[in-house]
């Protein structure tokens, strides 16, 4: 599976970045690659994410609300284990 993901990324990188640019120096390459990677990670929609950008997808994950049963389980876990969320002291 990992090889398939790498191949997909590499083909997109070649089609959307390398084939469209003439690169003469290493610093120019770094700048172009950084700009493209920022676009790929923040603005480009991805089919695997339901045609959302990674930023939109991440935002949608943080909108999950705790259900009453989840709240009850969290409260019960804190009662059973008072050390949860307690800062760790390093000696």
PDB file of N, CA and C in Angstrom:
ATOM      1  N   UNK A   1       0.825  -1.192   0.000  1.00  0.00           N
ATOM      2  CA  UNK A   1       0.000   0.000   0.000  1.00  0.00           C
ATOM      3  C   UNK A   1       0.869   1.255   0.000  1.00  0.00           C
ATOM      4  N   UNK A   2       1.934   1.231   0.791  1.00  0.00           N
ATOM      5  CA  UNK A   2       2.808   2.400   0.883  1.00  0.00           C
ATOM      6  C   UNK A   2       3.436   2.715  -0.478  1.00  0.00           C
ATOM      7  N   UNK A   3       3.845   1.680  -1.197  1.00  0.00           N
ATOM      8  CA  UNK A   3       4.453   1.881  -2.508  1.00  0.00           C
ATOM      9  C   UNK A   3       3.471   2.551  -3.472  1.00  0.00           C
ATOM     10  N   UNK A   4       2.192   2.164  -3.380  1.00  0.00           N
ATOM     11  CA  UNK A   4       1.175   2.767  -4.241  1.00  0.00           C
ATOM     12  C   UNK A   4       1.024   4.256  -3.923  1.00  0.00           C
ATOM     13  N   UNK A   5       1.030   4.603  -2.638  1.00  0.00           N
ATOM     14  CA  UNK A   5       0.920   6.011  -2.241  1.00  0.00           C
ATOM     15  C   UNK A   5       2.133   6.807  -2.710  1.00  0.00           C
ATOM     16  N   UNK A   6       3.309   6.227  -2.568  1.00  0.00           N
ATOM     17  CA  UNK A   6       4.523   6.906  -3.030  1.00  0.00           C
ATOM     18  C   UNK A   6       4.479   7.128  -4.528  1.00  0.00           C
ATOM     19  N   UNK A   7       4.054   6.114  -5.267  1.00  0.00           N
ATOM     20  CA  UNK A   7       3.985   6.218  -6.720  1.00  0.00           C
ATOM     21  C   UNK A   7       2.981   7.285  -7.130  1.00  0.00           C
ATOM     22  N   UNK A   8       1.842   7.326  -6.468  1.00  0.00           N
ATOM     23  CA  UNK A   8       0.828   8.327  -6.768  1.00  0.00           C
ATOM     24  C   UNK A   8       1.358   9.730  -6.508  1.00  0.00           C
ATOM     25  N   UNK A   9       1.981   9.925  -5.345  1.00  0.00           N
ATOM     26  CA  UNK A   9       2.534  11.242  -5.016  1.00  0.00           C
ATOM     27  C   UNK A   9       3.596  11.635  -6.040  1.00  0.00           C
ATOM     28  N   UNK A  10       4.496  10.709  -6.348  1.00  0.00           N
ATOM     29  CA  UNK A  10       5.576  11.025  -7.292  1.00  0.00           C
ATOM     30  C   UNK A  10       5.040  11.381  -8.670  1.00  0.00           C
ATOM     31  N   UNK A  11       4.011  10.680  -9.130  1.00  0.00           N
ATOM     32  CA  UNK A  11       3.455  11.004 -10.446  1.00  0.00           C
ATOM     33  C   UNK A  11       2.772  12.375 -10.436  1.00  0.00           C
ATOM     34  N   UNK A  12       2.089  12.714  -9.354  1.00  0.00           N
ATOM     35  CA  UNK A  12       1.468  14.038  -9.236  1.00  0.00           C
ATOM     36  C   UNK A  12       2.531  15.135  -9.180  1.00  0.00           C
ATOM     37  N   UNK A  13       3.586  14.863  -8.410  1.00  0.00           N
ATOM     38  CA  UNK A  13       4.670  15.826  -8.276  1.00  0.00           C
ATOM     39  C   UNK A  13       5.315  16.085  -9.641  1.00  0.00           C
ATOM     40  N   UNK A  14       5.544  15.034 -10.392  1.00  0.00           N
ATOM     41  CA  UNK A  14       6.142  15.193 -11.718  1.00  0.00           C
ATOM     42  C   UNK A  14       5.198  15.950 -12.650  1.00  0.00           C
ATOM     43  N   UNK A  15       3.924  15.571 -12.666  1.00  0.00           N
ATOM     44  CA  UNK A  15       2.965  16.191 -13.591  1.00  0.00           C
ATOM     45  C   UNK A  15       2.654  17.637 -13.224  1.00  0.00           C
ATOM     46  N   UNK A  16       2.524  17.917 -11.931  1.00  0.00           N
ATOM     47  CA  UNK A  16       2.078  19.242 -11.503  1.00  0.00           C
ATOM     48  C   UNK A  16       3.207  20.210 -11.175  1.00  0.00           C
ATOM     49  N   UNK A  17       4.413  19.707 -11.022  1.00  0.00           N
ATOM     50  CA  UNK A  17       5.506  20.600 -10.635  1.00  0.00           C
ATOM     51  C   UNK A  17       6.706  20.485 -11.582  1.00  0.00           C
ATOM     52  N   UNK A  18       7.310  19.323 -11.643  1.00  0.00           N
ATOM     53  CA  UNK A  18       8.548  19.180 -12.408  1.00  0.00           C
ATOM     54  C   UNK A  18       8.370  19.430 -13.897  1.00  0.00           C
ATOM     55  N   UNK A  19       7.302  18.945 -14.474  1.00  0.00           N
ATOM     56  CA  UNK A  19       7.099  19.099 -15.911  1.00  0.00           C
ATOM     57  C   UNK A  19       6.719  20.528 -16.308  1.00  0.00           C
ATOM     58  N   UNK A  20       6.390  21.362 -15.358  1.00  0.00           N
ATOM     59  CA  UNK A  20       5.956  22.734 -15.655  1.00  0.00           C
ATOM     60  C   UNK A  20       7.031  23.781 -15.384  1.00  0.00           C
ATOM     61  N   UNK A  21       8.134  23.382 -14.818  1.00  0.00           N
ATOM     62  CA  UNK A  21       9.160  24.345 -14.405  1.00  0.00           C
ATOM     63  C   UNK A  21      10.506  24.019 -15.041  1.00  0.00           C
ATOM     64  N   UNK A  22      11.254  25.049 -15.355  1.00  0.00           N
ATOM     65  CA  UNK A  22      12.660  24.911 -15.708  1.00  0.00           C
ATOM     66  C   UNK A  22      13.456  25.343 -14.490  1.00  0.00           C
ATOM     67  N   UNK A  23      14.233  24.432 -13.947  1.00  0.00           N
ATOM     68  CA  UNK A  23      14.950  24.689 -12.707  1.00  0.00           C
ATOM     69  C   UNK A  23      16.443  24.722 -13.019  1.00  0.00           C
ATOM     70  N   UNK A  24      17.095  25.820 -12.614  1.00  0.00           N
ATOM     71  CA  UNK A  24      18.507  26.005 -12.940  1.00  0.00           C
ATOM     72  C   UNK A  24      19.427  25.881 -11.735  1.00  0.00           C
ATOM     73  N   UNK A  25      18.934  26.213 -10.550  1.00  0.00           N
ATOM     74  CA  UNK A  25      19.789  26.165  -9.363  1.00  0.00           C
ATOM     75  C   UNK A  25      19.104  25.388  -8.250  1.00  0.00           C
ATOM     76  N   UNK A  26      19.908  24.966  -7.285  1.00  0.00           N
ATOM     77  CA  UNK A  26      19.378  24.232  -6.138  1.00  0.00           C
ATOM     78  C   UNK A  26      18.453  25.107  -5.299  1.00  0.00           C
ATOM     79  N   UNK A  27      18.829  26.357  -5.108  1.00  0.00           N
ATOM     80  CA  UNK A  27      17.983  27.254  -4.307  1.00  0.00           C
ATOM     81  C   UNK A  27      16.646  27.513  -5.009  1.00  0.00           C
ATOM     82  N   UNK A  28      16.678  27.608  -6.333  1.00  0.00           N
ATOM     83  CA  UNK A  28      15.440  27.771  -7.095  1.00  0.00           C
ATOM     84  C   UNK A  28      14.567  26.521  -6.953  1.00  0.00           C
ATOM     85  N   UNK A  29      15.191  25.353  -7.003  1.00  0.00           N
ATOM     86  CA  UNK A  29      14.457  24.098  -6.847  1.00  0.00           C
ATOM     87  C   UNK A  29      13.799  24.028  -5.475  1.00  0.00           C
ATOM     88  N   UNK A  30      14.537  24.380  -4.437  1.00  0.00           N
ATOM     89  CA  UNK A  30      13.981  24.356  -3.077  1.00  0.00           C
ATOM     90  C   UNK A  30      12.776  25.278  -2.954  1.00  0.00           C
ATOM     91  N   UNK A  31      12.893  26.465  -3.534  1.00  0.00           N
ATOM     92  CA  UNK A  31      11.804  27.430  -3.472  1.00  0.00           C
ATOM     93  C   UNK A  31      10.562  26.924  -4.208  1.00  0.00           C
ATOM     94  N   UNK A  32      10.752  26.385  -5.399  1.00  0.00           N
ATOM     95  CA  UNK A  32       9.633  25.866  -6.200  1.00  0.00           C
ATOM     96  C   UNK A  32       8.984  24.676  -5.506  1.00  0.00           C
ATOM     97  N   UNK A  33       9.804  23.771  -4.977  1.00  0.00           N
ATOM     98  CA  UNK A  33       9.260  22.579  -4.319  1.00  0.00           C
ATOM     99  C   UNK A  33       8.509  22.945  -3.051  1.00  0.00           C
ATOM    100  N   UNK A  34       9.040  23.896  -2.304  1.00  0.00           N
ATOM    101  CA  UNK A  34       8.367  24.338  -1.075  1.00  0.00           C
ATOM    102  C   UNK A  34       7.004  24.958  -1.401  1.00  0.00           C
ATOM    103  N   UNK A  35       6.974  25.787  -2.438  1.00  0.00           N
ATOM    104  CA  UNK A  35       5.727  26.422  -2.853  1.00  0.00           C
ATOM    105  C   UNK A  35       4.705  25.379  -3.318  1.00  0.00           C
ATOM    106  N   UNK A  36       5.157  24.397  -4.103  1.00  0.00           N
ATOM    107  CA  UNK A  36       4.244  23.364  -4.603  1.00  0.00           C
ATOM    108  C   UNK A  36       3.741  22.492  -3.454  1.00  0.00           C
ATOM    109  N   UNK A  37       4.623  22.127  -2.531  1.00  0.00           N
ATOM    110  CA  UNK A  37       4.213  21.284  -1.409  1.00  0.00           C
ATOM    111  C   UNK A  37       3.201  22.006  -0.523  1.00  0.00           C
ATOM    112  N   UNK A  38       3.378  23.293  -0.345  1.00  0.00           N
ATOM    113  CA  UNK A  38       2.404  24.077   0.414  1.00  0.00           C
ATOM    114  C   UNK A  38       1.044  24.058  -0.291  1.00  0.00           C
ATOM    115  N   UNK A  39       1.059  24.248  -1.606  1.00  0.00           N
ATOM    116  CA  UNK A  39      -0.178  24.172  -2.392  1.00  0.00           C
ATOM    117  C   UNK A  39      -0.806  22.785  -2.268  1.00  0.00           C
ATOM    118  N   UNK A  40       0.007  21.733  -2.386  1.00  0.00           N
ATOM    119  CA  UNK A  40      -0.481  20.352  -2.337  1.00  0.00           C
ATOM    120  C   UNK A  40      -1.115  20.048  -0.983  1.00  0.00           C
ATOM    121  N   UNK A  41      -0.493  20.534   0.086  1.00  0.00           N
ATOM    122  CA  UNK A  41      -0.974  20.226   1.437  1.00  0.00           C
ATOM    123  C   UNK A  41      -2.122  21.118   1.900  1.00  0.00           C
ATOM    124  N   UNK A  42      -2.237  22.330   1.369  1.00  0.00           N
ATOM    125  CA  UNK A  42      -3.203  23.277   1.926  1.00  0.00           C
ATOM    126  C   UNK A  42      -4.329  23.690   0.991  1.00  0.00           C
ATOM    127  N   UNK A  43      -4.094  23.678  -0.328  1.00  0.00           N
ATOM    128  CA  UNK A  43      -5.095  24.229  -1.243  1.00  0.00           C
ATOM    129  C   UNK A  43      -5.655  23.215  -2.228  1.00  0.00           C
ATOM    130  N   UNK A  44      -4.891  22.205  -2.581  1.00  0.00           N
ATOM    131  CA  UNK A  44      -5.305  21.252  -3.597  1.00  0.00           C
ATOM    132  C   UNK A  44      -6.295  20.254  -3.006  1.00  0.00           C
ATOM    133  N   UNK A  45      -7.400  20.034  -3.711  1.00  0.00           N
ATOM    134  CA  UNK A  45      -8.379  19.049  -3.231  1.00  0.00           C
ATOM    135  C   UNK A  45      -7.851  17.641  -3.505  1.00  0.00           C
ATOM    136  N   UNK A  46      -8.261  16.708  -2.649  1.00  0.00           N
ATOM    137  CA  UNK A  46      -7.820  15.318  -2.755  1.00  0.00           C
ATOM    138  C   UNK A  46      -9.047  14.419  -2.829  1.00  0.00           C
ATOM    139  N   UNK A  47      -9.043  13.543  -3.792  1.00  0.00           N
ATOM    140  CA  UNK A  47     -10.173  12.615  -3.949  1.00  0.00           C
ATOM    141  C   UNK A  47     -10.335  11.725  -2.724  1.00  0.00           C
ATOM    142  N   UNK A  48      -9.216  11.309  -2.136  1.00  0.00           N
ATOM    143  CA  UNK A  48      -9.285  10.420  -0.974  1.00  0.00           C
ATOM    144  C   UNK A  48      -9.881  11.113   0.251  1.00  0.00           C
ATOM    145  N   UNK A  49      -9.959  12.447   0.230  1.00  0.00           N
ATOM    146  CA  UNK A  49     -10.529  13.209   1.341  1.00  0.00           C
ATOM    147  C   UNK A  49     -11.909  13.757   0.993  1.00  0.00           C
ATOM    148  N   UNK A  50     -12.544  13.164   0.005  1.00  0.00           N
ATOM    149  CA  UNK A  50     -13.872  13.616  -0.390  1.00  0.00           C
ATOM    150  C   UNK A  50     -13.843  14.955  -1.100  1.00  0.00           C
ATOM    151  N   UNK A  51     -12.809  15.182  -1.893  1.00  0.00           N
ATOM    152  CA  UNK A  51     -12.606  16.438  -2.631  1.00  0.00           C
ATOM    153  C   UNK A  51     -12.513  17.653  -1.716  1.00  0.00           C
ATOM    154  N   UNK A  52     -11.929  17.443  -0.536  1.00  0.00           N
ATOM    155  CA  UNK A  52     -11.617  18.538   0.380  1.00  0.00           C
ATOM    156  C   UNK A  52     -10.110  18.769   0.358  1.00  0.00           C
ATOM    157  N   UNK A  53      -9.707  19.967   0.726  1.00  0.00           N
ATOM    158  CA  UNK A  53      -8.283  20.198   0.919  1.00  0.00           C
ATOM    159  C   UNK A  53      -7.898  19.549   2.251  1.00  0.00           C
ATOM    160  N   UNK A  54      -6.626  19.223   2.461  1.00  0.00           N
ATOM    161  CA  UNK A  54      -6.236  18.654   3.751  1.00  0.00           C
ATOM    162  C   UNK A  54      -6.603  19.565   4.925  1.00  0.00           C
ATOM    163  N   UNK A  55      -6.505  20.873   4.738  1.00  0.00           N
ATOM    164  CA  UNK A  55      -6.865  21.807   5.819  1.00  0.00           C
ATOM    165  C   UNK A  55      -8.364  21.720   6.141  1.00  0.00           C
ATOM    166  N   UNK A  56      -9.204  21.648   5.103  1.00  0.00           N
ATOM    167  CA  UNK A  56     -10.649  21.525   5.325  1.00  0.00           C
ATOM    168  C   UNK A  56     -10.973  20.191   5.990  1.00  0.00           C
ATOM    169  N   UNK A  57     -10.305  19.136   5.563  1.00  0.00           N
ATOM    170  CA  UNK A  57     -10.545  17.813   6.135  1.00  0.00           C
ATOM    171  C   UNK A  57     -10.154  17.786   7.610  1.00  0.00           C
ATOM    172  N   UNK A  58      -9.004  18.368   7.936  1.00  0.00           N
ATOM    173  CA  UNK A  58      -8.564  18.415   9.333  1.00  0.00           C
ATOM    174  C   UNK A  58      -9.539  19.216  10.184  1.00  0.00           C
ATOM    175  N   UNK A  59     -10.034  20.322   9.637  1.00  0.00           N
ATOM    176  CA  UNK A  59     -10.998  21.144  10.360  1.00  0.00           C
ATOM    177  C   UNK A  59     -12.287  20.370  10.610  1.00  0.00           C
ATOM    178  N   UNK A  60     -12.712  19.565   9.629  1.00  0.00           N
ATOM    179  CA  UNK A  60     -13.945  18.791   9.797  1.00  0.00           C
ATOM    180  C   UNK A  60     -13.785  17.736  10.888  1.00  0.00           C
ATOM    181  N   UNK A  61     -12.575  17.239  11.102  1.00  0.00           N
ATOM    182  CA  UNK A  61     -12.347  16.247  12.150  1.00  0.00           C
ATOM    183  C   UNK A  61     -12.411  16.859  13.535  1.00  0.00           C
ATOM    184  N   UNK A  62     -12.056  18.121  13.667  1.00  0.00           N
ATOM    185  CA  UNK A  62     -12.069  18.759  14.975  1.00  0.00           C
ATOM    186  C   UNK A  62     -13.468  19.191  15.395  1.00  0.00           C
ATOM    187  N   UNK A  63     -14.442  19.088  14.508  1.00  0.00           N
ATOM    188  CA  UNK A  63     -15.804  19.493  14.824  1.00  0.00           C
ATOM    189  C   UNK A  63     -16.611  18.376  15.485  1.00  0.00           C
ATOM    190  N   UNK A  64     -15.974  17.248  15.766  1.00  0.00           N
ATOM    191  CA  UNK A  64     -16.677  16.138  16.400  1.00  0.00           C
ATOM    192  C   UNK A  64     -17.035  16.530  17.826  1.00  0.00           C
ATOM    193  N   UNK A  65     -18.286  16.362  18.177  1.00  0.00           N
ATOM    194  CA  UNK A  65     -18.740  16.728  19.517  1.00  0.00           C
ATOM    195  C   UNK A  65     -18.853  15.474  20.378  1.00  0.00           C
ATOM    196  N   UNK A  66     -18.616  15.674  21.656  1.00  0.00           N
ATOM    197  CA  UNK A  66     -18.727  14.563  22.591  1.00  0.00           C
ATOM    198  C   UNK A  66     -20.195  14.257  22.858  1.00  0.00           C
ATOM    199  N   UNK A  67     -20.549  13.011  22.699  1.00  0.00           N
ATOM    200  CA  UNK A  67     -21.917  12.588  22.991  1.00  0.00           C
ATOM    201  C   UNK A  67     -22.055  12.412  24.497  1.00  0.00           C
ATOM    202  N   UNK A  68     -23.284  12.371  25.025  1.00  0.00           N
ATOM    203  CA  UNK A  68     -23.451  12.173  26.471  1.00  0.00           C
ATOM    204  C   UNK A  68     -22.762  10.904  26.972  1.00  0.00           C
ATOM    205  N   UNK A  69     -22.830   9.822  26.188  1.00  0.00           N
ATOM    206  CA  UNK A  69     -22.185   8.585  26.633  1.00  0.00           C
ATOM    207  C   UNK A  69     -20.668   8.740  26.660  1.00  0.00           C
ATOM    208  N   UNK A  70     -20.106   9.492  25.711  1.00  0.00           N
ATOM    209  CA  UNK A  70     -18.666   9.727  25.710  1.00  0.00           C
ATOM    210  C   UNK A  70     -18.277  10.559  26.919  1.00  0.00           C
ATOM    211  N   UNK A  71     -19.061  11.594  27.212  1.00  0.00           N
ATOM    212  CA  UNK A  71     -18.776  12.419  28.398  1.00  0.00           C
ATOM    213  C   UNK A  71     -18.826  11.577  29.670  1.00  0.00           C
ATOM    214  N   UNK A  72     -19.826  10.708  29.732  1.00  0.00           N
ATOM    215  CA  UNK A  72     -19.973   9.866  30.910  1.00  0.00           C
ATOM    216  C   UNK A  72     -18.776   8.922  31.041  1.00  0.00           C
ATOM    217  N   UNK A  73     -18.323   8.357  29.930  1.00  0.00           N
ATOM    218  CA  UNK A  73     -17.166   7.461  29.973  1.00  0.00           C
ATOM    219  C   UNK A  73     -15.903   8.215  30.389  1.00  0.00           C
ATOM    220  N   UNK A  74     -15.719   9.424  29.886  1.00  0.00           N
ATOM    221  CA  UNK A  74     -14.555  10.209  30.263  1.00  0.00           C
ATOM    222  C   UNK A  74     -14.579  10.550  31.748  1.00  0.00           C
ATOM    223  N   UNK A  75     -15.760  10.931  32.236  1.00  0.00           N
ATOM    224  CA  UNK A  75     -15.901  11.266  33.653  1.00  0.00           C
ATOM    225  C   UNK A  75     -15.616  10.030  34.514  1.00  0.00           C
ATOM    226  N   UNK A  76     -16.137   8.880  34.104  1.00  0.00           N
ATOM    227  CA  UNK A  76     -15.935   7.644  34.846  1.00  0.00           C
ATOM    228  C   UNK A  76     -14.453   7.265  34.856  1.00  0.00           C
ATOM    229  N   UNK A  77     -13.766   7.438  33.728  1.00  0.00           N
ATOM    230  CA  UNK A  77     -12.339   7.135  33.666  1.00  0.00           C
ATOM    231  C   UNK A  77     -11.537   8.023  34.603  1.00  0.00           C
ATOM    232  N   UNK A  78     -11.923   9.293  34.722  1.00  0.00           N
ATOM    233  CA  UNK A  78     -11.224  10.193  35.632  1.00  0.00           C
ATOM    234  C   UNK A  78     -11.448   9.778  37.087  1.00  0.00           C
ATOM    235  N   UNK A  79     -12.655   9.310  37.403  1.00  0.00           N
ATOM    236  CA  UNK A  79     -12.936   8.861  38.770  1.00  0.00           C
ATOM    237  C   UNK A  79     -12.151   7.601  39.090  1.00  0.00           C
ATOM    238  N   UNK A  80     -12.050   6.688  38.128  1.00  0.00           N
ATOM    239  CA  UNK A  80     -11.331   5.439  38.345  1.00  0.00           C
ATOM    240  C   UNK A  80      -9.822   5.630  38.350  1.00  0.00           C
ATOM    241  N   UNK A  81      -9.325   6.634  37.642  1.00  0.00           N
ATOM    242  CA  UNK A  81      -7.887   6.873  37.556  1.00  0.00           C
ATOM    243  C   UNK A  81      -7.628   8.358  37.801  1.00  0.00           C
ATOM    244  N   UNK A  82      -7.399   8.750  39.034  1.00  0.00           N
ATOM    245  CA  UNK A  82      -7.227  10.171  39.346  1.00  0.00           C
ATOM    246  C   UNK A  82      -5.963  10.780  38.745  1.00  0.00           C
ATOM    247  N   UNK A  83      -5.046   9.967  38.203  1.00  0.00           N
ATOM    248  CA  UNK A  83      -3.807  10.491  37.631  1.00  0.00           C
ATOM    249  C   UNK A  83      -3.972  10.979  36.196  1.00  0.00           C
ATOM    250  N   UNK A  84      -5.147  10.754  35.590  1.00  0.00           N
ATOM    251  CA  UNK A  84      -5.380  11.222  34.230  1.00  0.00           C
ATOM    252  C   UNK A  84      -5.363  12.748  34.220  1.00  0.00           C
ATOM    253  N   UNK A  85      -4.690  13.324  33.254  1.00  0.00           N
ATOM    254  CA  UNK A  85      -4.554  14.772  33.078  1.00  0.00           C
ATOM    255  C   UNK A  85      -3.779  15.451  34.204  1.00  0.00           C
ATOM    256  N   UNK A  86      -3.063  14.677  35.003  1.00  0.00           N
ATOM    257  CA  UNK A  86      -2.233  15.259  36.037  1.00  0.00           C
ATOM    258  C   UNK A  86      -0.842  15.476  35.435  1.00  0.00           C
ATOM    259  N   UNK A  87      -0.224  16.655  35.663  1.00  0.00           N
ATOM    260  CA  UNK A  87       1.102  16.892  35.083  1.00  0.00           C
ATOM    261  C   UNK A  87       2.128  15.908  35.628  1.00  0.00           C
ATOM    262  N   UNK A  88       3.041  15.536  34.773  1.00  0.00           N
ATOM    263  CA  UNK A  88       4.099  14.601  35.151  1.00  0.00           C
ATOM    264  C   UNK A  88       5.287  15.388  35.684  1.00  0.00           C
ATOM    265  N   UNK A  89       5.787  14.973  36.832  1.00  0.00           N
ATOM    266  CA  UNK A  89       6.945  15.629  37.435  1.00  0.00           C
ATOM    267  C   UNK A  89       8.184  14.815  37.099  1.00  0.00           C
ATOM    268  N   UNK A  90       9.146  15.484  36.466  1.00  0.00           N
ATOM    269  CA  UNK A  90      10.406  14.806  36.118  1.00  0.00           C
ATOM    270  C   UNK A  90      11.446  15.172  37.150  1.00  0.00           C
ATOM    271  N   UNK A  91      12.085  14.153  37.720  1.00  0.00           N
ATOM    272  CA  UNK A  91      13.098  14.376  38.778  1.00  0.00           C
ATOM    273  C   UNK A  91      14.479  14.264  38.187  1.00  0.00           C
TER     274      UNK A  91
END
